[in-house]
Amino acid sequence: MANVQVWSGVEIRALREAMRMSLRDFAAHLGVSERMISKREAKGAEITPRPVNQAILDTCLRMCDPDTKARFKGLTNGAEICGAGTVEPIGSSQVRHTLTGSAMVKVDGSIY
């Protein structure tokens, strides 16, 4: 798996979850503050880390084992993240329930 073209809070959260790390452990692994990770994850697709942080995330993903990379790909809905393709953020495919009007998110079929 190549590097993510442009990281956002969506991919940062997916990587942390794929690595099965707490916010504290993930921040320590990357050498950044918990607050930085928390803020980026909360902003989701609205935020793009600085180039130095993108490089750290690239290295972290590259060093992951194949199982973690597979989980990462699954958490990003199998979207094309390694090139010029567009990334559909997790939860971006929302529809309204016909009876209750509640927001629903499309989840691709997979093993959960």
mmCIF file of N, CA and C in Angstrom:
data_model
loop_
_atom_site.group_PDB
_atom_site.id
_atom_site.type_symbol
_atom_site.label_atom_id
_atom_site.label_comp_id
_atom_site.label_asym_id
_atom_site.label_seq_id
_atom_site.Cartn_x
_atom_site.Cartn_y
_atom_site.Cartn_z
ATOM 1 N N MET A 1 0.850 -1.176 0.000
ATOM 2 C CA MET A 1 0.000 0.000 0.000
ATOM 3 C C MET A 1 0.891 1.232 0.000
ATOM 4 N N ALA A 2 0.637 2.133 -0.888
ATOM 5 C CA ALA A 2 1.387 3.379 -0.961
ATOM 6 C C ALA A 2 0.869 4.350 0.095
ATOM 7 N N ASN A 3 1.451 5.517 0.123
ATOM 8 C CA ASN A 3 1.032 6.534 1.083
ATOM 9 C C ASN A 3 -0.309 7.139 0.721
ATOM 10 N N VAL A 4 -0.975 7.670 1.720
ATOM 11 C CA VAL A 4 -2.196 8.433 1.506
ATOM 12 C C VAL A 4 -1.775 9.716 0.807
ATOM 13 N N GLN A 5 -2.485 10.105 -0.234
ATOM 14 C CA GLN A 5 -2.110 11.301 -0.988
ATOM 15 C C GLN A 5 -2.133 12.547 -0.097
ATOM 16 N N VAL A 6 -3.256 12.797 0.556
ATOM 17 C CA VAL A 6 -3.371 13.927 1.483
ATOM 18 C C VAL A 6 -4.130 13.439 2.704
ATOM 19 N N TRP A 7 -3.493 13.502 3.853
ATOM 20 C CA TRP A 7 -4.112 13.055 5.096
ATOM 21 C C TRP A 7 -5.104 14.094 5.579
ATOM 22 N N SER A 8 -6.148 13.630 6.227
ATOM 23 C CA SER A 8 -7.087 14.507 6.928
ATOM 24 C C SER A 8 -7.399 13.834 8.256
ATOM 25 N N GLY A 9 -8.238 14.454 9.055
ATOM 26 C CA GLY A 9 -8.627 13.865 10.329
ATOM 27 C C GLY A 9 -9.306 12.523 10.171
ATOM 28 N N VAL A 10 -9.971 12.313 9.048
ATOM 29 C CA VAL A 10 -10.658 11.043 8.786
ATOM 30 C C VAL A 10 -9.649 9.898 8.713
ATOM 31 N N GLU A 11 -8.602 10.087 7.934
ATOM 32 C CA GLU A 11 -7.592 9.041 7.788
ATOM 33 C C GLU A 11 -6.775 8.858 9.070
ATOM 34 N N ILE A 12 -6.548 9.952 9.796
ATOM 35 C CA ILE A 12 -5.810 9.849 11.061
ATOM 36 C C ILE A 12 -6.578 8.958 12.031
ATOM 37 N N ARG A 13 -7.882 9.211 12.149
ATOM 38 C CA ARG A 13 -8.698 8.383 13.044
ATOM 39 C C ARG A 13 -8.729 6.929 12.564
ATOM 40 N N ALA A 14 -8.871 6.726 11.258
ATOM 41 C CA ALA A 14 -8.894 5.364 10.718
ATOM 42 C C ALA A 14 -7.589 4.636 11.022
ATOM 43 N N LEU A 15 -6.456 5.331 10.903
ATOM 44 C CA LEU A 15 -5.169 4.706 11.191
ATOM 45 C C LEU A 15 -5.065 4.350 12.669
ATOM 46 N N ARG A 16 -5.495 5.253 13.540
ATOM 47 C CA ARG A 16 -5.443 4.981 14.984
ATOM 48 C C ARG A 16 -6.311 3.776 15.328
ATOM 49 N N GLU A 17 -7.508 3.718 14.755
ATOM 50 C CA GLU A 17 -8.402 2.596 15.026
ATOM 51 C C GLU A 17 -7.856 1.303 14.419
ATOM 52 N N ALA A 18 -7.266 1.385 13.232
ATOM 53 C CA ALA A 18 -6.682 0.199 12.601
ATOM 54 C C ALA A 18 -5.528 -0.344 13.432
ATOM 55 N N MET A 19 -4.784 0.553 14.042
ATOM 56 C CA MET A 19 -3.661 0.137 14.891
ATOM 57 C C MET A 19 -4.132 -0.299 16.276
ATOM 58 N N ARG A 20 -5.429 -0.091 16.544
ATOM 59 C CA ARG A 20 -6.049 -0.461 17.816
ATOM 60 C C ARG A 20 -5.343 0.187 18.993
ATOM 61 N N MET A 21 -5.141 1.492 18.849
ATOM 62 C CA MET A 21 -4.470 2.256 19.893
ATOM 63 C C MET A 21 -5.425 3.285 20.480
ATOM 64 N N SER A 22 -5.212 3.568 21.755
ATOM 65 C CA SER A 22 -5.956 4.651 22.388
ATOM 66 C C SER A 22 -5.400 5.975 21.868
ATOM 67 N N LEU A 23 -6.121 7.030 22.120
ATOM 68 C CA LEU A 23 -5.669 8.362 21.718
ATOM 69 C C LEU A 23 -4.304 8.664 22.330
ATOM 70 N N ARG A 24 -4.143 8.347 23.593
ATOM 71 C CA ARG A 24 -2.884 8.610 24.307
ATOM 72 C C ARG A 24 -1.732 7.807 23.706
ATOM 73 N N ASP A 25 -1.958 6.515 23.469
ATOM 74 C CA ASP A 25 -0.901 5.664 22.921
ATOM 75 C C ASP A 25 -0.522 6.069 21.496
ATOM 76 N N PHE A 26 -1.531 6.414 20.691
ATOM 77 C CA PHE A 26 -1.270 6.817 19.304
ATOM 78 C C PHE A 26 -0.467 8.112 19.264
ATOM 79 N N ALA A 27 -0.834 9.076 20.103
ATOM 80 C CA ALA A 27 -0.099 10.342 20.157
ATOM 81 C C ALA A 27 1.353 10.103 20.573
ATOM 82 N N ALA A 28 1.555 9.237 21.558
ATOM 83 C CA ALA A 28 2.919 8.928 22.003
ATOM 84 C C ALA A 28 3.693 8.212 20.889
ATOM 85 N N HIS A 29 3.028 7.333 20.164
ATOM 86 C CA HIS A 29 3.668 6.607 19.061
ATOM 87 C C HIS A 29 4.154 7.569 17.978
ATOM 88 N N LEU A 30 3.338 8.592 17.699
ATOM 89 C CA LEU A 30 3.705 9.570 16.669
ATOM 90 C C LEU A 30 4.623 10.673 17.189
ATOM 91 N N GLY A 31 4.694 10.821 18.506
ATOM 92 C CA GLY A 31 5.522 11.875 19.086
ATOM 93 C C GLY A 31 4.863 13.240 19.042
ATOM 94 N N VAL A 32 3.538 13.248 19.151
ATOM 95 C CA VAL A 32 2.779 14.508 19.164
ATOM 96 C C VAL A 32 1.867 14.510 20.379
ATOM 97 N N SER A 33 1.203 15.633 20.622
ATOM 98 C CA SER A 33 0.327 15.730 21.782
ATOM 99 C C SER A 33 -1.020 15.062 21.517
ATOM 100 N N GLU A 34 -1.648 14.600 22.594
ATOM 101 C CA GLU A 34 -2.991 14.020 22.486
ATOM 102 C C GLU A 34 -3.968 15.050 21.941
ATOM 103 N N ARG A 35 -3.794 16.273 22.369
ATOM 104 C CA ARG A 35 -4.694 17.353 21.935
ATOM 105 C C ARG A 35 -4.649 17.521 20.415
ATOM 106 N N MET A 36 -3.461 17.419 19.837
ATOM 107 C CA MET A 36 -3.322 17.572 18.394
ATOM 108 C C MET A 36 -4.106 16.479 17.661
ATOM 109 N N ILE A 37 -3.963 15.228 18.112
ATOM 110 C CA ILE A 37 -4.683 14.127 17.484
ATOM 111 C C ILE A 37 -6.183 14.306 17.670
ATOM 112 N N SER A 38 -6.584 14.639 18.876
ATOM 113 C CA SER A 38 -7.999 14.820 19.176
ATOM 114 C C SER A 38 -8.633 15.905 18.312
ATOM 115 N N LYS A 39 -7.955 17.036 18.187
ATOM 116 C CA LYS A 39 -8.478 18.139 17.371
ATOM 117 C C LYS A 39 -8.565 17.751 15.906
ATOM 118 N N ARG A 40 -7.556 17.060 15.391
ATOM 119 C CA ARG A 40 -7.561 16.672 13.973
ATOM 120 C C ARG A 40 -8.662 15.655 13.689
ATOM 121 N N GLU A 41 -8.837 14.703 14.578
ATOM 122 C CA GLU A 41 -9.897 13.710 14.378
ATOM 123 C C GLU A 41 -11.270 14.384 14.430
ATOM 124 N N ALA A 42 -11.437 15.334 15.337
ATOM 125 C CA ALA A 42 -12.725 16.024 15.464
ATOM 126 C C ALA A 42 -13.057 16.854 14.220
ATOM 127 N N LYS A 43 -12.054 17.445 13.607
ATOM 128 C CA LYS A 43 -12.277 18.266 12.407
ATOM 129 C C LYS A 43 -12.528 17.422 11.164
ATOM 130 N N GLY A 44 -12.144 16.151 11.215
ATOM 131 C CA GLY A 44 -12.403 15.239 10.099
ATOM 132 C C GLY A 44 -11.770 15.697 8.803
ATOM 133 N N ALA A 45 -12.579 15.728 7.738
ATOM 134 C CA ALA A 45 -12.083 16.066 6.403
ATOM 135 C C ALA A 45 -11.781 17.550 6.251
ATOM 136 N N GLU A 46 -12.144 18.360 7.234
ATOM 137 C CA GLU A 46 -11.937 19.810 7.150
ATOM 138 C C GLU A 46 -10.505 20.238 7.420
ATOM 139 N N ILE A 47 -9.676 19.327 7.889
ATOM 140 C CA ILE A 47 -8.320 19.714 8.294
ATOM 141 C C ILE A 47 -7.275 18.887 7.547
ATOM 142 N N THR A 48 -6.172 19.530 7.225
ATOM 143 C CA THR A 48 -5.045 18.864 6.578
ATOM 144 C C THR A 48 -3.796 19.173 7.403
ATOM 145 N N PRO A 49 -3.140 18.150 7.942
ATOM 146 C CA PRO A 49 -1.942 18.384 8.736
ATOM 147 C C PRO A 49 -0.801 18.996 7.911
ATOM 148 N N ARG A 50 0.130 19.632 8.608
ATOM 149 C CA ARG A 50 1.309 20.196 7.949
ATOM 150 C C ARG A 50 2.126 19.080 7.300
ATOM 151 N N PRO A 51 2.936 19.433 6.296
ATOM 152 C CA PRO A 51 3.717 18.409 5.576
ATOM 153 C C PRO A 51 4.573 17.517 6.475
ATOM 154 N N VAL A 52 5.163 18.064 7.528
ATOM 155 C CA VAL A 52 6.004 17.246 8.405
ATOM 156 C C VAL A 52 5.155 16.188 9.109
ATOM 157 N N ASN A 53 3.941 16.549 9.503
ATOM 158 C CA ASN A 53 3.058 15.580 10.148
ATOM 159 C C ASN A 53 2.526 14.566 9.140
ATOM 160 N N GLN A 54 2.314 15.006 7.902
ATOM 161 C CA GLN A 54 1.894 14.068 6.858
ATOM 162 C C GLN A 54 2.982 13.016 6.659
ATOM 163 N N ALA A 55 4.233 13.438 6.674
ATOM 164 C CA ALA A 55 5.354 12.505 6.491
ATOM 165 C C ALA A 55 5.419 11.498 7.638
ATOM 166 N N ILE A 56 5.154 11.956 8.853
ATOM 167 C CA ILE A 56 5.140 11.053 10.012
ATOM 168 C C ILE A 56 4.049 10.004 9.838
ATOM 169 N N LEU A 57 2.865 10.444 9.407
ATOM 170 C CA LEU A 57 1.751 9.512 9.197
ATOM 171 C C LEU A 57 2.053 8.536 8.062
ATOM 172 N N ASP A 58 2.696 9.033 6.995
ATOM 173 C CA ASP A 58 3.099 8.152 5.886
ATOM 174 C C ASP A 58 4.019 7.044 6.390
ATOM 175 N N THR A 59 5.007 7.420 7.193
ATOM 176 C CA THR A 59 5.961 6.458 7.736
ATOM 177 C C THR A 59 5.262 5.458 8.643
ATOM 178 N N CYS A 60 4.377 5.956 9.478
ATOM 179 C CA CYS A 60 3.642 5.092 10.397
ATOM 180 C C CYS A 60 2.831 4.054 9.618
ATOM 181 N N LEU A 61 2.117 4.485 8.585
ATOM 182 C CA LEU A 61 1.323 3.559 7.777
ATOM 183 C C LEU A 61 2.212 2.562 7.039
ATOM 184 N N ARG A 62 3.313 3.037 6.501
ATOM 185 C CA ARG A 62 4.226 2.177 5.756
ATOM 186 C C ARG A 62 4.802 1.076 6.652
ATOM 187 N N MET A 63 5.020 1.365 7.932
ATOM 188 C CA MET A 63 5.623 0.408 8.850
ATOM 189 C C MET A 63 4.610 -0.553 9.471
ATOM 190 N N CYS A 64 3.334 -0.359 9.204
ATOM 191 C CA CYS A 64 2.298 -1.233 9.768
ATOM 192 C C CYS A 64 2.351 -2.620 9.147
ATOM 193 N N ASP A 65 1.898 -3.596 9.921
ATOM 194 C CA ASP A 65 1.822 -4.964 9.411
ATOM 195 C C ASP A 65 0.638 -5.082 8.437
ATOM 196 N N PRO A 66 0.601 -6.138 7.621
ATOM 197 C CA PRO A 66 -0.464 -6.288 6.619
ATOM 198 C C PRO A 66 -1.880 -6.299 7.202
ATOM 199 N N ASP A 67 -2.061 -6.878 8.389
ATOM 200 C CA ASP A 67 -3.388 -6.897 9.004
ATOM 201 C C ASP A 67 -3.864 -5.492 9.350
ATOM 202 N N THR A 68 -2.971 -4.680 9.879
ATOM 203 C CA THR A 68 -3.326 -3.303 10.214
ATOM 204 C C THR A 68 -3.652 -2.516 8.946
ATOM 205 N N LYS A 69 -2.872 -2.727 7.886
ATOM 206 C CA LYS A 69 -3.142 -2.044 6.616
ATOM 207 C C LYS A 69 -4.500 -2.455 6.061
ATOM 208 N N ALA A 70 -4.854 -3.728 6.207
ATOM 209 C CA ALA A 70 -6.166 -4.201 5.734
ATOM 210 C C ALA A 70 -7.289 -3.563 6.551
ATOM 211 N N ARG A 71 -7.101 -3.469 7.875
ATOM 212 C CA ARG A 71 -8.112 -2.797 8.706
ATOM 213 C C ARG A 71 -8.231 -1.329 8.322
ATOM 214 N N PHE A 72 -7.091 -0.676 8.062
ATOM 215 C CA PHE A 72 -7.101 0.733 7.660
ATOM 216 C C PHE A 72 -7.901 0.915 6.379
ATOM 217 N N LYS A 73 -7.641 0.047 5.408
ATOM 218 C CA LYS A 73 -8.379 0.134 4.149
ATOM 219 C C LYS A 73 -9.869 -0.069 4.378
ATOM 220 N N GLY A 74 -10.224 -1.013 5.247
ATOM 221 C CA GLY A 74 -11.630 -1.252 5.560
ATOM 222 C C GLY A 74 -12.276 -0.066 6.247
ATOM 223 N N LEU A 75 -11.539 0.594 7.131
ATOM 224 C CA LEU A 75 -12.079 1.752 7.856
ATOM 225 C C LEU A 75 -12.247 2.969 6.954
ATOM 226 N N THR A 76 -11.528 2.995 5.850
ATOM 227 C CA THR A 76 -11.697 4.106 4.909
ATOM 228 C C THR A 76 -12.656 3.704 3.798
ATOM 229 N N ASN A 77 -13.494 2.687 4.092
ATOM 230 C CA ASN A 77 -14.516 2.181 3.166
ATOM 231 C C ASN A 77 -13.929 1.683 1.861
ATOM 232 N N GLY A 78 -12.679 1.261 1.871
ATOM 233 C CA GLY A 78 -12.061 0.746 0.656
ATOM 234 C C GLY A 78 -11.902 1.813 -0.412
ATOM 235 N N ALA A 79 -12.045 3.091 -0.031
ATOM 236 C CA ALA A 79 -11.932 4.178 -1.004
ATOM 237 C C ALA A 79 -10.517 4.247 -1.548
ATOM 238 N N GLU A 80 -10.362 4.762 -2.728
ATOM 239 C CA GLU A 80 -9.039 4.942 -3.324
ATOM 240 C C GLU A 80 -8.356 6.084 -2.586
ATOM 241 N N ILE A 81 -7.333 5.748 -1.801
ATOM 242 C CA ILE A 81 -6.643 6.758 -1.016
ATOM 243 C C ILE A 81 -5.198 6.916 -1.446
ATOM 244 N N CYS A 82 -4.766 6.133 -2.382
ATOM 245 C CA CYS A 82 -3.353 6.106 -2.725
ATOM 246 C C CYS A 82 -3.091 6.647 -4.116
ATOM 247 N N GLY A 83 -3.499 7.787 -4.417
ATOM 248 C CA GLY A 83 -3.257 8.321 -5.744
ATOM 249 C C GLY A 83 -4.131 9.524 -5.974
ATOM 250 N N ALA A 84 -4.515 9.706 -7.223
ATOM 251 C CA ALA A 84 -5.293 10.882 -7.567
ATOM 252 C C ALA A 84 -6.776 10.689 -7.288
ATOM 253 N N GLY A 85 -7.202 9.490 -6.824
ATOM 254 C CA GLY A 85 -8.610 9.232 -6.552
ATOM 255 C C GLY A 85 -9.122 10.084 -5.412
ATOM 256 N N THR A 86 -10.419 10.204 -5.321
ATOM 257 C CA THR A 86 -11.005 10.987 -4.250
ATOM 258 C C THR A 86 -11.310 10.079 -3.072
ATOM 259 N N VAL A 87 -11.326 10.651 -1.897
ATOM 260 C CA VAL A 87 -11.608 9.906 -0.687
ATOM 261 C C VAL A 87 -13.009 10.263 -0.234
ATOM 262 N N GLU A 88 -13.818 9.234 -0.020
ATOM 263 C CA GLU A 88 -15.132 9.458 0.559
ATOM 264 C C GLU A 88 -14.968 9.291 2.054
ATOM 265 N N PRO A 89 -15.108 10.368 2.839
ATOM 266 C CA PRO A 89 -14.911 10.268 4.275
ATOM 267 C C PRO A 89 -15.896 9.288 4.905
ATOM 268 N N ILE A 90 -15.467 8.650 5.978
ATOM 269 C CA ILE A 90 -16.320 7.725 6.696
ATOM 270 C C ILE A 90 -17.574 8.462 7.132
ATOM 271 N N GLY A 91 -18.729 7.885 6.839
ATOM 272 C CA GLY A 91 -20.000 8.482 7.242
ATOM 273 C C GLY A 91 -20.504 9.578 6.340
ATOM 274 N N SER A 92 -19.896 9.790 5.175
ATOM 275 C CA SER A 92 -20.326 10.895 4.319
ATOM 276 C C SER A 92 -21.550 10.557 3.478
ATOM 277 N N SER A 93 -21.881 9.278 3.336
ATOM 278 C CA SER A 93 -23.039 8.866 2.547
ATOM 279 C C SER A 93 -24.264 8.779 3.462
ATOM 280 N N GLN A 94 -24.844 9.919 3.787
ATOM 281 C CA GLN A 94 -25.974 9.936 4.696
ATOM 282 C C GLN A 94 -27.291 10.038 3.943
ATOM 283 N N VAL A 95 -28.292 9.331 4.477
ATOM 284 C CA VAL A 95 -29.654 9.413 3.963
ATOM 285 C C VAL A 95 -30.577 9.576 5.158
ATOM 286 N N ARG A 96 -31.789 9.981 4.909
ATOM 287 C CA ARG A 96 -32.781 10.140 5.976
ATOM 288 C C ARG A 96 -33.704 8.929 6.014
ATOM 289 N N HIS A 97 -34.008 8.462 7.219
ATOM 290 C CA HIS A 97 -34.959 7.368 7.392
ATOM 291 C C HIS A 97 -36.334 7.873 6.990
ATOM 292 N N THR A 98 -37.056 7.076 6.207
ATOM 293 C CA THR A 98 -38.339 7.541 5.659
ATOM 294 C C THR A 98 -39.400 7.768 6.727
ATOM 295 N N LEU A 99 -39.377 7.016 7.815
ATOM 296 C CA LEU A 99 -40.404 7.167 8.845
ATOM 297 C C LEU A 99 -40.021 8.150 9.936
ATOM 298 N N THR A 100 -38.816 8.040 10.446
ATOM 299 C CA THR A 100 -38.414 8.854 11.589
ATOM 300 C C THR A 100 -37.664 10.118 11.209
ATOM 301 N N GLY A 101 -37.110 10.164 10.012
ATOM 302 C CA GLY A 101 -36.322 11.320 9.591
ATOM 303 C C GLY A 101 -34.912 11.322 10.162
ATOM 304 N N SER A 102 -34.535 10.258 10.871
ATOM 305 C CA SER A 102 -33.200 10.160 11.454
ATOM 306 C C SER A 102 -32.154 10.027 10.355
ATOM 307 N N ALA A 103 -30.984 10.608 10.619
ATOM 308 C CA ALA A 103 -29.879 10.480 9.672
ATOM 309 C C ALA A 103 -29.310 9.073 9.767
ATOM 310 N N MET A 104 -29.089 8.435 8.624
ATOM 311 C CA MET A 104 -28.486 7.107 8.575
ATOM 312 C C MET A 104 -27.242 7.181 7.711
ATOM 313 N N VAL A 105 -26.269 6.347 8.012
ATOM 314 C CA VAL A 105 -25.017 6.321 7.287
ATOM 315 C C VAL A 105 -24.882 4.977 6.592
ATOM 316 N N LYS A 106 -24.533 4.997 5.315
ATOM 317 C CA LYS A 106 -24.320 3.766 4.576
ATOM 318 C C LYS A 106 -23.009 3.127 5.043
ATOM 319 N N VAL A 107 -23.090 1.836 5.335
ATOM 320 C CA VAL A 107 -21.908 1.083 5.740
ATOM 321 C C VAL A 107 -21.755 -0.057 4.741
ATOM 322 N N ASP A 108 -20.624 -0.105 4.073
ATOM 323 C CA ASP A 108 -20.377 -1.164 3.115
ATOM 324 C C ASP A 108 -20.316 -2.508 3.811
ATOM 325 N N GLY A 109 -20.759 -3.554 3.133
ATOM 326 C CA GLY A 109 -20.744 -4.897 3.698
ATOM 327 C C GLY A 109 -19.341 -5.351 4.012
ATOM 328 N N SER A 110 -19.164 -5.955 5.163
ATOM 329 C CA SER A 110 -17.861 -6.435 5.576
ATOM 330 C C SER A 110 -18.046 -7.314 6.793
ATOM 331 N N ILE A 111 -16.985 -7.833 7.328
ATOM 332 C CA ILE A 111 -17.038 -8.612 8.553
ATOM 333 C C ILE A 111 -16.839 -7.659 9.715
ATOM 334 N N TYR A 112 -17.771 -7.659 10.651
ATOM 335 C CA TYR A 112 -17.674 -6.775 11.807
ATOM 336 C C TYR A 112 -17.621 -7.595 13.073
#
